[in-house]
Amino acid sequence: MIPQRFGSLRVYVHPDRASMGSAAGAAAALTVRRLIDENGAANVLFSSAVSQLDCLDALASDKVIDWNKVVAFHVDEYAGMPITHPASFRRFLLDNFLFKVAPRQFHGIAGENPDPAAECARYTSLLNEHPPGLAILGIGENGHLAFNDPPVDFNDPFDVKPVTLDEKCRRQQVNDGAFASIEEVPTVALTVTISRLMRVPRIVCVVPGVRKNEAVKRTLLEDVSPDCPASILRTHPNAELHLDAEAAALLDAGHLTKTGARR
């Protein structure tokens, strides 16, 4: 499939969620294998969300990757939440992916740490010690990357920090089935910042579903802006975005065929 380009971002539109996940997983697997070949190890930053499951399943099915040479990170966790909580992003990633592939090491964000600033500093040190060569990301309904809700600072001086979650972000967590009501969703999380994500050399972004199509439209067609954090992906030198037909529904044929000329 020949990608469309929006800025430097390569965009692939797939007919359904399964084909999207297969293609994104294959792209991620190729990068993990290359990192291992070149460096002897691969440090990978994962998003923990139901939107990522198709990609993660495809990546887990790769028969070539030596997972004993992979160090795993994740992009966010709720403040005050232990790993035993059903909505913990560490638990989600472990149950749905990491237990299957058994990487050499998984570094989780300890949301239960009573000192969030200290936890952010600890995780920043780990990212500096094992710089990720690949980030597998999604885009939120409000256009966020990780838990960087709009408006964001594209030049954030921090690599990991506490953030307050906006209402649209918290409602998405209910829509995703993690919580029964918005009142149950925490208001504070710890997240890897936009500035740190953009320093990862390779990004594979995976976005399925009709609930994401407005965010996808803003990401690709509006100005690169802190009001749509994911729009910054159009400036990354080696990023690709995989969409299913529902997520791409607000991109008409003109947008998809003229991107090379107009963006």
PDB file of C-alpha atoms in Angstrom, residues 98-191:
ATOM      1  CA  LEU A  98       3.606  -8.497  27.750  1.00  0.00           C
ATOM      2  CA  PHE A  99       2.748 -11.787  29.432  1.00  0.00           C
ATOM      3  CA  LYS A 100       2.453 -13.286  25.936  1.00  0.00           C
ATOM      4  CA  VAL A 101       5.820 -12.125  24.638  1.00  0.00           C
ATOM      5  CA  ALA A 102       7.865 -12.067  27.882  1.00  0.00           C
ATOM      6  CA  PRO A 103      10.286  -9.200  27.184  1.00  0.00           C
ATOM      7  CA  ARG A 104      13.574  -9.021  29.032  1.00  0.00           C
ATOM      8  CA  GLN A 105      12.270  -6.204  31.213  1.00  0.00           C
ATOM      9  CA  PHE A 106       9.191  -4.044  31.671  1.00  0.00           C
ATOM     10  CA  HIS A 107       9.534  -0.666  33.312  1.00  0.00           C
ATOM     11  CA  GLY A 108       6.144   0.533  34.525  1.00  0.00           C
ATOM     12  CA  ILE A 109       5.099   3.941  35.810  1.00  0.00           C
ATOM     13  CA  ALA A 110       4.290   3.437  39.500  1.00  0.00           C
ATOM     14  CA  GLY A 111       1.079   5.406  39.738  1.00  0.00           C
ATOM     15  CA  GLU A 112       0.741   4.499  43.403  1.00  0.00           C
ATOM     16  CA  ASN A 113       3.950   6.318  44.318  1.00  0.00           C
ATOM     17  CA  PRO A 114       2.873   8.914  46.919  1.00  0.00           C
ATOM     18  CA  ASP A 115       5.393  11.364  45.427  1.00  0.00           C
ATOM     19  CA  PRO A 116       4.363  11.889  41.770  1.00  0.00           C
ATOM     20  CA  ALA A 117       7.258  14.253  41.051  1.00  0.00           C
ATOM     21  CA  ALA A 118       9.751  11.686  42.313  1.00  0.00           C
ATOM     22  CA  GLU A 119       8.112   8.977  40.205  1.00  0.00           C
ATOM     23  CA  CYS A 120       8.292  11.164  37.108  1.00  0.00           C
ATOM     24  CA  ALA A 121      11.985  11.782  37.798  1.00  0.00           C
ATOM     25  CA  ARG A 122      12.591   8.049  38.269  1.00  0.00           C
ATOM     26  CA  TYR A 123      10.880   7.195  34.999  1.00  0.00           C
ATOM     27  CA  THR A 124      12.721   9.966  33.166  1.00  0.00           C
ATOM     28  CA  SER A 125      15.994   8.437  34.343  1.00  0.00           C
ATOM     29  CA  LEU A 126      14.941   5.031  33.029  1.00  0.00           C
ATOM     30  CA  LEU A 127      14.042   6.506  29.636  1.00  0.00           C
ATOM     31  CA  ASN A 128      17.421   8.219  29.519  1.00  0.00           C
ATOM     32  CA  GLU A 129      19.184   4.992  30.479  1.00  0.00           C
ATOM     33  CA  HIS A 130      17.297   2.960  27.851  1.00  0.00           C
ATOM     34  CA  PRO A 131      16.238   5.460  25.143  1.00  0.00           C
ATOM     35  CA  PRO A 132      13.272   4.072  23.199  1.00  0.00           C
ATOM     36  CA  GLY A 133      13.914   3.460  19.522  1.00  0.00           C
ATOM     37  CA  LEU A 134      10.224   2.896  18.770  1.00  0.00           C
ATOM     38  CA  ALA A 135       6.963   4.284  20.143  1.00  0.00           C
ATOM     39  CA  ILE A 136       3.635   2.622  19.364  1.00  0.00           C
ATOM     40  CA  LEU A 137       0.962   5.238  19.986  1.00  0.00           C
ATOM     41  CA  GLY A 138      -2.719   6.008  19.588  1.00  0.00           C
ATOM     42  CA  ILE A 139      -4.674   9.253  19.279  1.00  0.00           C
ATOM     43  CA  GLY A 140      -7.358  10.179  21.783  1.00  0.00           C
ATOM     44  CA  GLU A 141     -10.826  11.471  21.014  1.00  0.00           C
ATOM     45  CA  ASN A 142      -9.623  14.934  22.054  1.00  0.00           C
ATOM     46  CA  GLY A 143      -6.512  14.635  19.879  1.00  0.00           C
ATOM     47  CA  HIS A 144      -4.186  13.745  22.733  1.00  0.00           C
ATOM     48  CA  LEU A 145      -1.021  11.671  22.510  1.00  0.00           C
ATOM     49  CA  ALA A 146      -0.490   9.624  25.664  1.00  0.00           C
ATOM     50  CA  PHE A 147      -2.256  11.720  28.353  1.00  0.00           C
ATOM     51  CA  ASN A 148      -1.155  15.061  26.912  1.00  0.00           C
ATOM     52  CA  ASP A 149      -4.556  16.698  26.623  1.00  0.00           C
ATOM     53  CA  PRO A 150      -4.947  19.998  24.752  1.00  0.00           C
ATOM     54  CA  PRO A 151      -3.579  22.556  24.872  1.00  0.00           C
ATOM     55  CA  VAL A 152      -0.048  21.187  25.158  1.00  0.00           C
ATOM     56  CA  ASP A 153       3.456  22.570  25.193  1.00  0.00           C
ATOM     57  CA  PHE A 154       5.276  21.068  22.216  1.00  0.00           C
ATOM     58  CA  ASN A 155       8.537  22.175  23.842  1.00  0.00           C
ATOM     59  CA  ASP A 156       7.749  20.883  27.313  1.00  0.00           C
ATOM     60  CA  PRO A 157      10.945  20.940  29.430  1.00  0.00           C
ATOM     61  CA  PHE A 158       9.848  17.775  31.229  1.00  0.00           C
ATOM     62  CA  ASP A 159      10.043  14.234  29.834  1.00  0.00           C
ATOM     63  CA  VAL A 160       7.491  12.767  32.259  1.00  0.00           C
ATOM     64  CA  LYS A 161       5.098  14.793  34.377  1.00  0.00           C
ATOM     65  CA  PRO A 162       1.770  14.805  36.252  1.00  0.00           C
ATOM     66  CA  VAL A 163      -1.168  16.160  34.251  1.00  0.00           C
ATOM     67  CA  THR A 164      -4.812  16.961  34.883  1.00  0.00           C
ATOM     68  CA  LEU A 165      -7.133  15.048  32.543  1.00  0.00           C
ATOM     69  CA  ASP A 166      -9.824  16.987  30.731  1.00  0.00           C
ATOM     70  CA  GLU A 167     -13.459  15.896  30.641  1.00  0.00           C
ATOM     71  CA  LYS A 168     -13.389  14.567  27.070  1.00  0.00           C
ATOM     72  CA  CYS A 169     -10.380  12.411  27.894  1.00  0.00           C
ATOM     73  CA  ARG A 170     -12.075  11.063  31.020  1.00  0.00           C
ATOM     74  CA  ARG A 171     -15.264  10.309  29.105  1.00  0.00           C
ATOM     75  CA  GLN A 172     -13.230   8.328  26.593  1.00  0.00           C
ATOM     76  CA  GLN A 173     -12.066   6.062  29.400  1.00  0.00           C
ATOM     77  CA  VAL A 174     -15.716   5.326  30.151  1.00  0.00           C
ATOM     78  CA  ASN A 175     -16.432   4.766  26.455  1.00  0.00           C
ATOM     79  CA  ASP A 176     -13.504   2.335  26.326  1.00  0.00           C
ATOM     80  CA  GLY A 177     -15.054   0.307  29.138  1.00  0.00           C
ATOM     81  CA  ALA A 178     -12.398   0.940  31.779  1.00  0.00           C
ATOM     82  CA  PHE A 179     -14.822   2.687  34.158  1.00  0.00           C
ATOM     83  CA  ALA A 180     -18.561   2.584  34.695  1.00  0.00           C
ATOM     84  CA  SER A 181     -18.938   6.357  35.068  1.00  0.00           C
ATOM     85  CA  ILE A 182     -16.890   9.521  34.650  1.00  0.00           C
ATOM     86  CA  GLU A 183     -16.961  10.026  38.400  1.00  0.00           C
ATOM     87  CA  GLU A 184     -14.798   6.912  38.760  1.00  0.00           C
ATOM     88  CA  VAL A 185     -12.118   8.150  36.339  1.00  0.00           C
ATOM     89  CA  PRO A 186      -9.101   9.719  38.056  1.00  0.00           C
ATOM     90  CA  THR A 187      -8.467  13.373  37.317  1.00  0.00           C
ATOM     91  CA  VAL A 188      -4.653  13.193  37.455  1.00  0.00           C
ATOM     92  CA  ALA A 189      -2.225  10.968  35.564  1.00  0.00           C
ATOM     93  CA  LEU A 190       1.515  10.658  34.958  1.00  0.00           C
ATOM     94  CA  THR A 191       2.478  10.846  31.294  1.00  0.00           C
TER      95      THR A 191
END
